[in-house]
GROMACS .gro file of C-alpha atoms in nm:
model
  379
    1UNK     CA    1   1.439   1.196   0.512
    2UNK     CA    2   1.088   1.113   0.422
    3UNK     CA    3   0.801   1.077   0.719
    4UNK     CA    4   0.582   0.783   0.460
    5UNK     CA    5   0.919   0.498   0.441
    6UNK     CA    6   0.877   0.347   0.721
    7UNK     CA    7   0.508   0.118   0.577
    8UNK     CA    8   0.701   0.028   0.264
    9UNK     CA    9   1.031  -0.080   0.478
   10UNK     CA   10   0.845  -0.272   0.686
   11UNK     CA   11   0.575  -0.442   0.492
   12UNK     CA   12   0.828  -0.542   0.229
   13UNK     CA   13   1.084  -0.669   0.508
   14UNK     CA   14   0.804  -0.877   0.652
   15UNK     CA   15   0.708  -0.969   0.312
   16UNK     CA   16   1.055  -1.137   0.267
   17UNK     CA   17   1.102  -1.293   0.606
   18UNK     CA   18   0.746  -1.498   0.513
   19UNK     CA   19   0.931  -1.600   0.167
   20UNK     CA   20   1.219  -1.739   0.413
   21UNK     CA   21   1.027  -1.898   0.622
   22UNK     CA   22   0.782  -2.060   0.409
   23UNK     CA   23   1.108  -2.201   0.194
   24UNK     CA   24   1.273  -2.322   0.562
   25UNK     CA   25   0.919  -2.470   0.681
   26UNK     CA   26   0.894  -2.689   0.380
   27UNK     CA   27   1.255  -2.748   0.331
   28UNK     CA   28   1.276  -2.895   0.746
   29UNK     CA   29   0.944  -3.114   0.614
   30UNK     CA   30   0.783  -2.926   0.913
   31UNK     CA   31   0.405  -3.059   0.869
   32UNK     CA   32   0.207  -2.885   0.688
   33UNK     CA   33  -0.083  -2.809   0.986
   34UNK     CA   34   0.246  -2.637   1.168
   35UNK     CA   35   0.356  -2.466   0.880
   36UNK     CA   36   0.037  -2.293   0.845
   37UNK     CA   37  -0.050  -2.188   1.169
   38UNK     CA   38   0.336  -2.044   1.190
   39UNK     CA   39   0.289  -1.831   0.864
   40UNK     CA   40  -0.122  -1.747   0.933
   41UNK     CA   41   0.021  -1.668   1.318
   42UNK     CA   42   0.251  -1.416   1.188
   43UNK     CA   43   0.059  -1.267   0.874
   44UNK     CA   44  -0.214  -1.206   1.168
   45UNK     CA   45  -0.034  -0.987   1.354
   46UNK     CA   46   0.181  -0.847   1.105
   47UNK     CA   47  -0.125  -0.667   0.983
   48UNK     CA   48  -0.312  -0.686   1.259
   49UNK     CA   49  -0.559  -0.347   1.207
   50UNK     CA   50  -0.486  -0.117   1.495
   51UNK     CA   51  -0.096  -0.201   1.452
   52UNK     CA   52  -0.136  -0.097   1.031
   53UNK     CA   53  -0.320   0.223   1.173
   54UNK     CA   54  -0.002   0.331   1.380
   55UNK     CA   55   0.252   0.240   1.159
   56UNK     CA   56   0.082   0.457   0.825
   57UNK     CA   57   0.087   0.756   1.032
   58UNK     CA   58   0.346   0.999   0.937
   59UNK     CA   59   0.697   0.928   1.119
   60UNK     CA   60   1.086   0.920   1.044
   61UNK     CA   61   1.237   0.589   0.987
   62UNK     CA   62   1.421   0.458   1.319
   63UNK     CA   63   1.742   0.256   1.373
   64UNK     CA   64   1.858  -0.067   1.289
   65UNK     CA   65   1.821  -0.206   1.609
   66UNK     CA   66   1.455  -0.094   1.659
   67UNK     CA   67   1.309  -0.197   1.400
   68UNK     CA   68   1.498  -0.561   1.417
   69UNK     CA   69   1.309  -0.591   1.737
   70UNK     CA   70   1.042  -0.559   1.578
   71UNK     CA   71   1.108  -0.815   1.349
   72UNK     CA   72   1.256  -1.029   1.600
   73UNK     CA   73   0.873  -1.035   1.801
   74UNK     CA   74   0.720  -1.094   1.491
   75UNK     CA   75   0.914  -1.393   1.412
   76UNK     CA   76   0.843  -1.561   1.740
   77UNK     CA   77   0.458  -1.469   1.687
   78UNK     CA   78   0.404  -1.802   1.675
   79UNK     CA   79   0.466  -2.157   1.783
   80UNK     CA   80   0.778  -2.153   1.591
   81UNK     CA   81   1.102  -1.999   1.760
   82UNK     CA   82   1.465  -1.899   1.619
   83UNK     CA   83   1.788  -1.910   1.776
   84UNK     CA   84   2.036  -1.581   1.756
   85UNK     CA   85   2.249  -1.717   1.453
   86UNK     CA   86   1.924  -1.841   1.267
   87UNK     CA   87   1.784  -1.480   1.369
   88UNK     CA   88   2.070  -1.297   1.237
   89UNK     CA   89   2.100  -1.492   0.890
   90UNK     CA   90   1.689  -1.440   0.829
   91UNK     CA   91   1.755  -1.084   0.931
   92UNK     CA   92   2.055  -1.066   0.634
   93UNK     CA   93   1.849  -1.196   0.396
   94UNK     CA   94   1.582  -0.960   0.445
   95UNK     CA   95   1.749  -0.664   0.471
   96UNK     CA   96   1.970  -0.765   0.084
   97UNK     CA   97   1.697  -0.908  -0.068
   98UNK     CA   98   1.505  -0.570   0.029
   99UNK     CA   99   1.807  -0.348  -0.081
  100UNK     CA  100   1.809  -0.519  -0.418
  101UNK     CA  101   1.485  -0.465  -0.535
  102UNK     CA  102   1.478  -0.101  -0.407
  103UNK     CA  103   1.813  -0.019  -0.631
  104UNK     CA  104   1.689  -0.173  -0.959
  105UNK     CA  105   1.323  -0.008  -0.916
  106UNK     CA  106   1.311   0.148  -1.248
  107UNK     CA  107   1.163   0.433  -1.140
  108UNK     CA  108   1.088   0.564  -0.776
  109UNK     CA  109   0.724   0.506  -0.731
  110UNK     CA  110   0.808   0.162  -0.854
  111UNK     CA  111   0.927   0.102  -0.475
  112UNK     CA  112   0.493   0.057  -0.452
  113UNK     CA  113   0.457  -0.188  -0.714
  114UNK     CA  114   0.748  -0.409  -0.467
  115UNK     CA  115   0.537  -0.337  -0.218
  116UNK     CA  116   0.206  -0.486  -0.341
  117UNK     CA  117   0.394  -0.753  -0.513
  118UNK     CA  118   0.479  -0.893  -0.121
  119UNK     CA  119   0.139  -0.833  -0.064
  120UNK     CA  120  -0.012  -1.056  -0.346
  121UNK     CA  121   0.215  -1.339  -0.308
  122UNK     CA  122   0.153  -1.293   0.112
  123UNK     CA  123  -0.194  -1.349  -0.040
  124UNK     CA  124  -0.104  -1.673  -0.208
  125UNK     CA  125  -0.063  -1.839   0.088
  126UNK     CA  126  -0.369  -1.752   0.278
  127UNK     CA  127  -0.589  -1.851   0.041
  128UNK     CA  128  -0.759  -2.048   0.281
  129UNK     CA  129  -0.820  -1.775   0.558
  130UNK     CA  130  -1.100  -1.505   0.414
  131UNK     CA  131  -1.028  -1.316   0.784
  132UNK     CA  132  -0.695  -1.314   0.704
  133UNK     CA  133  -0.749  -1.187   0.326
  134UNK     CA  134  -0.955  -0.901   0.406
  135UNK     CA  135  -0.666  -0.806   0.642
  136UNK     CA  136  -0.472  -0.803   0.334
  137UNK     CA  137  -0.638  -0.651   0.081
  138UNK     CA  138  -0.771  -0.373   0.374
  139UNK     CA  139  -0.357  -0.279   0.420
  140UNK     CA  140  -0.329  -0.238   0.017
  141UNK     CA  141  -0.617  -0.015   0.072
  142UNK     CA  142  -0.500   0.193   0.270
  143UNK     CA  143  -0.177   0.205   0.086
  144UNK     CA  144  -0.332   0.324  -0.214
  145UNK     CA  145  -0.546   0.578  -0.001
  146UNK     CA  146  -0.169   0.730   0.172
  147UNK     CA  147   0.036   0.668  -0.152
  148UNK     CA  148  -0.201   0.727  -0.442
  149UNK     CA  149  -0.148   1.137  -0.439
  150UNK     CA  150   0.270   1.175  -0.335
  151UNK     CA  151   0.490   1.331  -0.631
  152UNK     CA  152   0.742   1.191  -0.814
  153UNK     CA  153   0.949   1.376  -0.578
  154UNK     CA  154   0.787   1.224  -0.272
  155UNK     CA  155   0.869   0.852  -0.369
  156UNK     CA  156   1.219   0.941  -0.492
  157UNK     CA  157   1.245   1.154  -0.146
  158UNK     CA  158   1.119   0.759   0.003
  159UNK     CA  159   1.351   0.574  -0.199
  160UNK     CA  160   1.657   0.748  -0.091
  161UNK     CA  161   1.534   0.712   0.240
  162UNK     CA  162   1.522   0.368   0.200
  163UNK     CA  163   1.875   0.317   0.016
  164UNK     CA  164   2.002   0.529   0.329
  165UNK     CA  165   1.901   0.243   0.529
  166UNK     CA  166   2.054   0.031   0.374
  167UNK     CA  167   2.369   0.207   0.248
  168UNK     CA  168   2.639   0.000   0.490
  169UNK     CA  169   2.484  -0.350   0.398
  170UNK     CA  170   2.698  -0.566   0.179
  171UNK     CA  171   2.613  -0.907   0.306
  172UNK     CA  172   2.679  -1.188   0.084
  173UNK     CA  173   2.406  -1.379  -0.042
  174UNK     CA  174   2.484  -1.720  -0.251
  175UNK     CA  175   2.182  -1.676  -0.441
  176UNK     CA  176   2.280  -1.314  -0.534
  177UNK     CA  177   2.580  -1.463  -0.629
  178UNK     CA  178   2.506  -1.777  -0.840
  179UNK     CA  179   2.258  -1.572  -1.034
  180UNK     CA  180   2.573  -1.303  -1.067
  181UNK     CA  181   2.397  -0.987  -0.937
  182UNK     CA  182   2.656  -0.964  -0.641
  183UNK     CA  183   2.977  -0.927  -0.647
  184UNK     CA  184   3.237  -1.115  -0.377
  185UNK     CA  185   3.227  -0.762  -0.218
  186UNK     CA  186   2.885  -0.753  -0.133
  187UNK     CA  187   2.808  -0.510  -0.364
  188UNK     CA  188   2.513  -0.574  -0.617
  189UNK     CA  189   2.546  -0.527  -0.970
  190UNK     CA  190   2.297  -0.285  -1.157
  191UNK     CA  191   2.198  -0.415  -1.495
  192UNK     CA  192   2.219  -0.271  -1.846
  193UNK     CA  193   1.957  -0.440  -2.055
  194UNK     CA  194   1.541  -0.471  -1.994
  195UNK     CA  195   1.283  -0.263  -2.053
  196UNK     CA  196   1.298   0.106  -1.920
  197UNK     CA  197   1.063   0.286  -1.714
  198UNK     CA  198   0.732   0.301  -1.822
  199UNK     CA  199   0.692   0.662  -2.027
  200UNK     CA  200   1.063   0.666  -2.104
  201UNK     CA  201   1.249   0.576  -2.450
  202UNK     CA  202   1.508   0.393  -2.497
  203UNK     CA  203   1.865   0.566  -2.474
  204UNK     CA  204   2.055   0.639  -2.807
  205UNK     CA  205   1.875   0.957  -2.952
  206UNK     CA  206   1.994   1.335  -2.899
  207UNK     CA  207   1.752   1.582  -3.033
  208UNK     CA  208   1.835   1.982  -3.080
  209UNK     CA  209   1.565   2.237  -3.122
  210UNK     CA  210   1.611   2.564  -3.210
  211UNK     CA  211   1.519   2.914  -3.031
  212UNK     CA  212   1.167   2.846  -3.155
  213UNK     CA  213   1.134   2.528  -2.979
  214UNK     CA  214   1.144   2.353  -3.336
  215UNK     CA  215   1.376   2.050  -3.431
  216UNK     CA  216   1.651   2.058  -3.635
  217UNK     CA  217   1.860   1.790  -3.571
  218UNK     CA  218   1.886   1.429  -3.458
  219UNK     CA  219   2.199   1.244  -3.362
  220UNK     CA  220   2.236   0.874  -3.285
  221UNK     CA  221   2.474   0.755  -3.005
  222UNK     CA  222   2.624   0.384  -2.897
  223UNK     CA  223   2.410   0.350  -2.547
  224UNK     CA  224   2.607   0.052  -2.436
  225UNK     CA  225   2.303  -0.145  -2.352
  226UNK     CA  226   2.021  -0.378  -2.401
  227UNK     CA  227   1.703  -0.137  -2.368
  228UNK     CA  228   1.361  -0.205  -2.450
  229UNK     CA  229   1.071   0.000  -2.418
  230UNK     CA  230   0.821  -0.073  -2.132
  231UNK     CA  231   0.527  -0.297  -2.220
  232UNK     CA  232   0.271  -0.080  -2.006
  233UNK     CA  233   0.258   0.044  -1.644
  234UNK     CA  234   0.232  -0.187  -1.337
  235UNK     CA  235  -0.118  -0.154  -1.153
  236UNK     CA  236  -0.159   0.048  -0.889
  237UNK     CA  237  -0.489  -0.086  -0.771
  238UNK     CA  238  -0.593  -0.314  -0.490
  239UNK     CA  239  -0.569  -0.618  -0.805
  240UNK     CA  240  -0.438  -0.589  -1.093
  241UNK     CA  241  -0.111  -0.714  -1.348
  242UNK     CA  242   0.169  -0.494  -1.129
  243UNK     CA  243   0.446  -0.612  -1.431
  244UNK     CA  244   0.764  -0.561  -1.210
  245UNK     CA  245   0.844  -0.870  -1.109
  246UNK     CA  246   1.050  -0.712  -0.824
  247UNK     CA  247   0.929  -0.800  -0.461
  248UNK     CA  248   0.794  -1.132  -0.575
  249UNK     CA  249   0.922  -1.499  -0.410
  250UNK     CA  250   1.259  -1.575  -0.541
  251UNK     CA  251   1.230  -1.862  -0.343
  252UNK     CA  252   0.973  -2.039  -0.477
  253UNK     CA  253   1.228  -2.268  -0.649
  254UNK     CA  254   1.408  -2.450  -0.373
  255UNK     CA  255   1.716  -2.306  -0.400
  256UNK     CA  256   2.000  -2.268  -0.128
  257UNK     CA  257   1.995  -1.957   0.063
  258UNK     CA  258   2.308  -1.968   0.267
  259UNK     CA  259   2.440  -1.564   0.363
  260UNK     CA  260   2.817  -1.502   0.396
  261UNK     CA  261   2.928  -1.174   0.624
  262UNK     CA  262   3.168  -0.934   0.396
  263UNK     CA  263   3.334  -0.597   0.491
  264UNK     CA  264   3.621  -0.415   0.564
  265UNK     CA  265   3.779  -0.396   0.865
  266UNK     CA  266   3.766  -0.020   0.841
  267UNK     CA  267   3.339  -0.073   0.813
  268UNK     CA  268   3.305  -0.292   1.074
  269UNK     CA  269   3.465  -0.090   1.301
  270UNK     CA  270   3.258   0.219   1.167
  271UNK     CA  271   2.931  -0.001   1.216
  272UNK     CA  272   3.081  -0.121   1.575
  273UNK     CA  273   3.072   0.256   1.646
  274UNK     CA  274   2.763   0.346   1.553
  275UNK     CA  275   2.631   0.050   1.751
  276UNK     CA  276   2.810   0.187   2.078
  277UNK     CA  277   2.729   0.555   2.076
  278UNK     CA  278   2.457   0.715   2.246
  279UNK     CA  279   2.155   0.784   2.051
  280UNK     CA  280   2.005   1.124   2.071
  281UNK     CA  281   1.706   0.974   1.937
  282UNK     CA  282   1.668   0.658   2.211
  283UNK     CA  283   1.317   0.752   2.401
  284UNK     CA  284   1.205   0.867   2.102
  285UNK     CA  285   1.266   0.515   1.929
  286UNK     CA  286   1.141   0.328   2.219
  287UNK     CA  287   0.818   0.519   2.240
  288UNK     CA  288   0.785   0.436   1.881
  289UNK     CA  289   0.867   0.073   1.965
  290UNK     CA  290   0.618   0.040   2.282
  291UNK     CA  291   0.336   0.246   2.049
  292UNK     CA  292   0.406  -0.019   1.749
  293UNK     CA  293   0.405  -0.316   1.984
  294UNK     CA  294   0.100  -0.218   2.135
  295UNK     CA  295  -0.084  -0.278   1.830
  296UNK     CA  296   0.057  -0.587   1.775
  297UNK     CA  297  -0.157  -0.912   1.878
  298UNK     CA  298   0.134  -1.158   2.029
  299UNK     CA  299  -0.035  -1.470   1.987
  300UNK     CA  300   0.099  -1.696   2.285
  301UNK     CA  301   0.129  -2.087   2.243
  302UNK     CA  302  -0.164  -2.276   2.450
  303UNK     CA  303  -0.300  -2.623   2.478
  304UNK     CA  304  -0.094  -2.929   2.419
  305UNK     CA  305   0.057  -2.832   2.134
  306UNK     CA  306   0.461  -2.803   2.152
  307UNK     CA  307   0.613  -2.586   1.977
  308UNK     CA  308   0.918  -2.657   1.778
  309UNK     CA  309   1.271  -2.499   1.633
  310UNK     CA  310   1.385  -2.324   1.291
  311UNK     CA  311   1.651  -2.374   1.114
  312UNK     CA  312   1.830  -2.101   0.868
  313UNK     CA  313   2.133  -2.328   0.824
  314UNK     CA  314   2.154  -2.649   0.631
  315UNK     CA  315   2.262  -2.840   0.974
  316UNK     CA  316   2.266  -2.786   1.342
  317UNK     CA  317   2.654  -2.782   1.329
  318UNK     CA  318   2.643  -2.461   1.084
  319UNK     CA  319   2.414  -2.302   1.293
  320UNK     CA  320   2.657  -2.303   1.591
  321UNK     CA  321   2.948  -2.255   1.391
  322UNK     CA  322   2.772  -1.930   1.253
  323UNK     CA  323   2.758  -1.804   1.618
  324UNK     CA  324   3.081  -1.859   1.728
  325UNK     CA  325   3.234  -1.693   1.357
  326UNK     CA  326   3.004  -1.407   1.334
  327UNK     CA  327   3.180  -1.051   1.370
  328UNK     CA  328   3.054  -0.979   1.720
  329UNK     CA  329   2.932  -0.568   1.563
  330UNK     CA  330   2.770  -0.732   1.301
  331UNK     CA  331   2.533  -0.949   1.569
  332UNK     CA  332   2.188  -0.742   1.617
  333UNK     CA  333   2.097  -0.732   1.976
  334UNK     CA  334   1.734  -0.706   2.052
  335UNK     CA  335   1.682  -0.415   2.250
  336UNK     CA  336   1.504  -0.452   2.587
  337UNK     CA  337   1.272  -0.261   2.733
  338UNK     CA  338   1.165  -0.244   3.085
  339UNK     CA  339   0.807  -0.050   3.084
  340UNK     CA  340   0.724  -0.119   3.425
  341UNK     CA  341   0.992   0.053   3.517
  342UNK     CA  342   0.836   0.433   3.442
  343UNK     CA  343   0.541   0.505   3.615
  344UNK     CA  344   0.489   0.739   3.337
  345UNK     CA  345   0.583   0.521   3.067
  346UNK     CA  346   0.297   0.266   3.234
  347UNK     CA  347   0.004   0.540   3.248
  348UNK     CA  348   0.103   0.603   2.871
  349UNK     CA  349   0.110   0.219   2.744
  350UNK     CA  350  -0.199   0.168   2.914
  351UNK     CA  351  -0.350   0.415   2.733
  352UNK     CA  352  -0.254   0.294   2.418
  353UNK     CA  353  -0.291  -0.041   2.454
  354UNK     CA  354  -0.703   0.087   2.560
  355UNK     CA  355  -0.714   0.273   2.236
  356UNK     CA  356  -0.563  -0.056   1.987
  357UNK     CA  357  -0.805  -0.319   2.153
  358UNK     CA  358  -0.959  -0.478   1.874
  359UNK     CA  359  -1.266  -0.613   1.939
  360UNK     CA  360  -1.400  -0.735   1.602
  361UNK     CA  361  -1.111  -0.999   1.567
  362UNK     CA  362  -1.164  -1.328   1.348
  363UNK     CA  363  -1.385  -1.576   1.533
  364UNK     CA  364  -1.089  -1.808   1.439
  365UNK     CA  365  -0.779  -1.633   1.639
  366UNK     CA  366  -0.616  -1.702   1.925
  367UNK     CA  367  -0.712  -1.497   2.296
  368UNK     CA  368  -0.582  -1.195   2.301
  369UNK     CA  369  -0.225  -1.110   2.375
  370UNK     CA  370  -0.089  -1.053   2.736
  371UNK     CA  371  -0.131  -0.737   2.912
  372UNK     CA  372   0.105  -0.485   2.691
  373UNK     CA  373   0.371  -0.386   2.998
  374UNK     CA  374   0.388  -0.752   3.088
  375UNK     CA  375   0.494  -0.802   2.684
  376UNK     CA  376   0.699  -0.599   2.680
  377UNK     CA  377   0.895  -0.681   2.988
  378UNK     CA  378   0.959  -1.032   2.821
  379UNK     CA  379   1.126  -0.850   2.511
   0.00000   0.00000   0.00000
């Protein structure tokens, strides 16, 4: 399992939840001056400096669970707030979009190119925020910085990892479907036409050499595809024309987005399992969690302004009738954590939470979040 997934799962993830979201803001006519500050709310702490810092240090990927909690804070970042079922089906459509583009990268250190794709089209809609920008563009960075030197080996070593993740997922998605890259199963479909990856030829040619390294022979074969050879390499810089068009908003158009749970019996009660055991790995995962959280600026709601309700589902009625229908394992429960509860555990957060203060924030953000054990007490 590689120690350098865990950036690239969750910066793509979060990319993809801001796709949703921007699509559901505009889609419930939210106002725009709400939409905004939702979207700027969460892009703020998402790569909020001391919290990018944490998360690009080496470490092994962590469970399910803890890293939805993560997701599920981020989400409520804001003015904005989620119920469970609306929760559940942004968390689906992360987690398949996500699995998608990581199985047709065309090569493993393509998983980056994804990865700065989010991060450009995250870009697009700040436009109108230089603090927020220079977040941006700092995280890419520091990407390049971590990223720039790993082997071939490395990123295919990270995109297992990844694919691992994701290996139980088979979540129906209607757009998946409509565009026919999913079957009914869940299951996407890999394609066999396009170009291939960049400094490879196209399938179809055997060549023999000799003993002398010479060649003596050539010998044509029926590929079965629809190959092309690469038009050039994606850029790896902070700008530049990336060419995969994985990782980019497939939502732009507004298109449906309703999710569909699939499985077998035999894997829900497999997932059910792995949901119920003990984890060996628990205080390690929620010492990751309290470290990661207290980097995170939680930007609380002040002043007059209300705050108002999202909406994955095309109507209130499907919402509710999501939550009663759902497959009770396939539900993600946010884990809690009580910090005051270990007087060690306090001296620690404290500590950490003195080391992440920020103190060169944008003159335009919000105060500073509440104390860190109080934050995550509310979790």
């Amino acid at each position: 399992m590689s120690v350098r997934a865990l950036p690239l799962l969750f910066l793509n993830l979060g990319g993809e939840m801001l796709y949703i979201l921007d699509q559901r803001l505009r889609a419930q006519n939210i106002p725009g001056d709400k939409a905004r500050r939702v979207l700027h709310d969460i892009i703020l702490t998402m790569f909020n400096k001391s919290f990018i810092e944490e998360l690009l240090k080496p470490q092994e990927l962590y469970s399910k669970k803890a890293l939805r909690t993560i997701y599920d804070r981020l989400a409520h970042a804001s003015i904005m707030k989620l119920n469970q079922a609306s929760m559940d089906k942004l968390y689906d459509l992360m987690t398949m979009a996500l699995k998608y583009q990581v199985l047709l990268c065309p090569r493993p250190k393509d998983v980056l190119l994804v990865t700065f794709n989010h991060l450009d089209t995250i870009k697009g809609l700040i436009q109108d925020n230089p603090a927020l920008l220079h977040l941006v563009d700092e995280t890419l960075r520091q990407l390049i910085e971590v990223y720039g030197g790993l082997s071939a080996g490395e990123f295919q070593l990270i995109r297992q990892t990844l694919l691992t993740f994701f290996q139980d997922l088979h979540i129906r998605v209607s757009l998946f479907l409509k565009d026919k890259v999913q079957n009914s199963n869940g299951r996407f479909v890999l394609p066999v036409s396009g170009p291939v990856p960049w400094g490879i030829e196209v399938p179809g040619l055997i060549r023999m050499f000799d003993n002398k390294g010479e060649e003596v022979r050539r010998v044509e074969f029926p590929h079965g595809g629809n190959y092309v050879t690469a038009p050039k390499e994606g850029s790896f810089e902070v700008y530049g024309d990336r060419v995969l068009k994985l990782g980019t908003n497939m939502y732009s158009v507004n298109r449906p987005v309703e999710t569909h749970t699939s499985g077998t019996s035999k894997n829900l009660s497999s997932q059910a399992q792995q949901s119920i055991a003990p984890n060996p790995l628990a205080k390690e995962e929620l010492n990751f969690l309290a470290k990661l959280m207290g980097g995170m600026e939680i930007k609380k709601t002040s002043g007059p302004e209300p705050g108002f309700r999202l909406n994955l589902f095309t109507t209130d009625e499907e919402e509710e009738q999501a939550a009663l229908t759902r497959p009770e394992e396939l539900s993600h429960e946010v884990v809690n954590i009580q910090a005051t509860q270990d007087q060690q555990r306090n001296q620690e957060l404290a500590r950490i939470m003195g080391e992440f203060e920020v103190m060169d924030q944008p003159r335009w953000s919000a105060s500073k979040g509440d104390d860190l054990l109080a934050m995550m007490d509310e979790l």
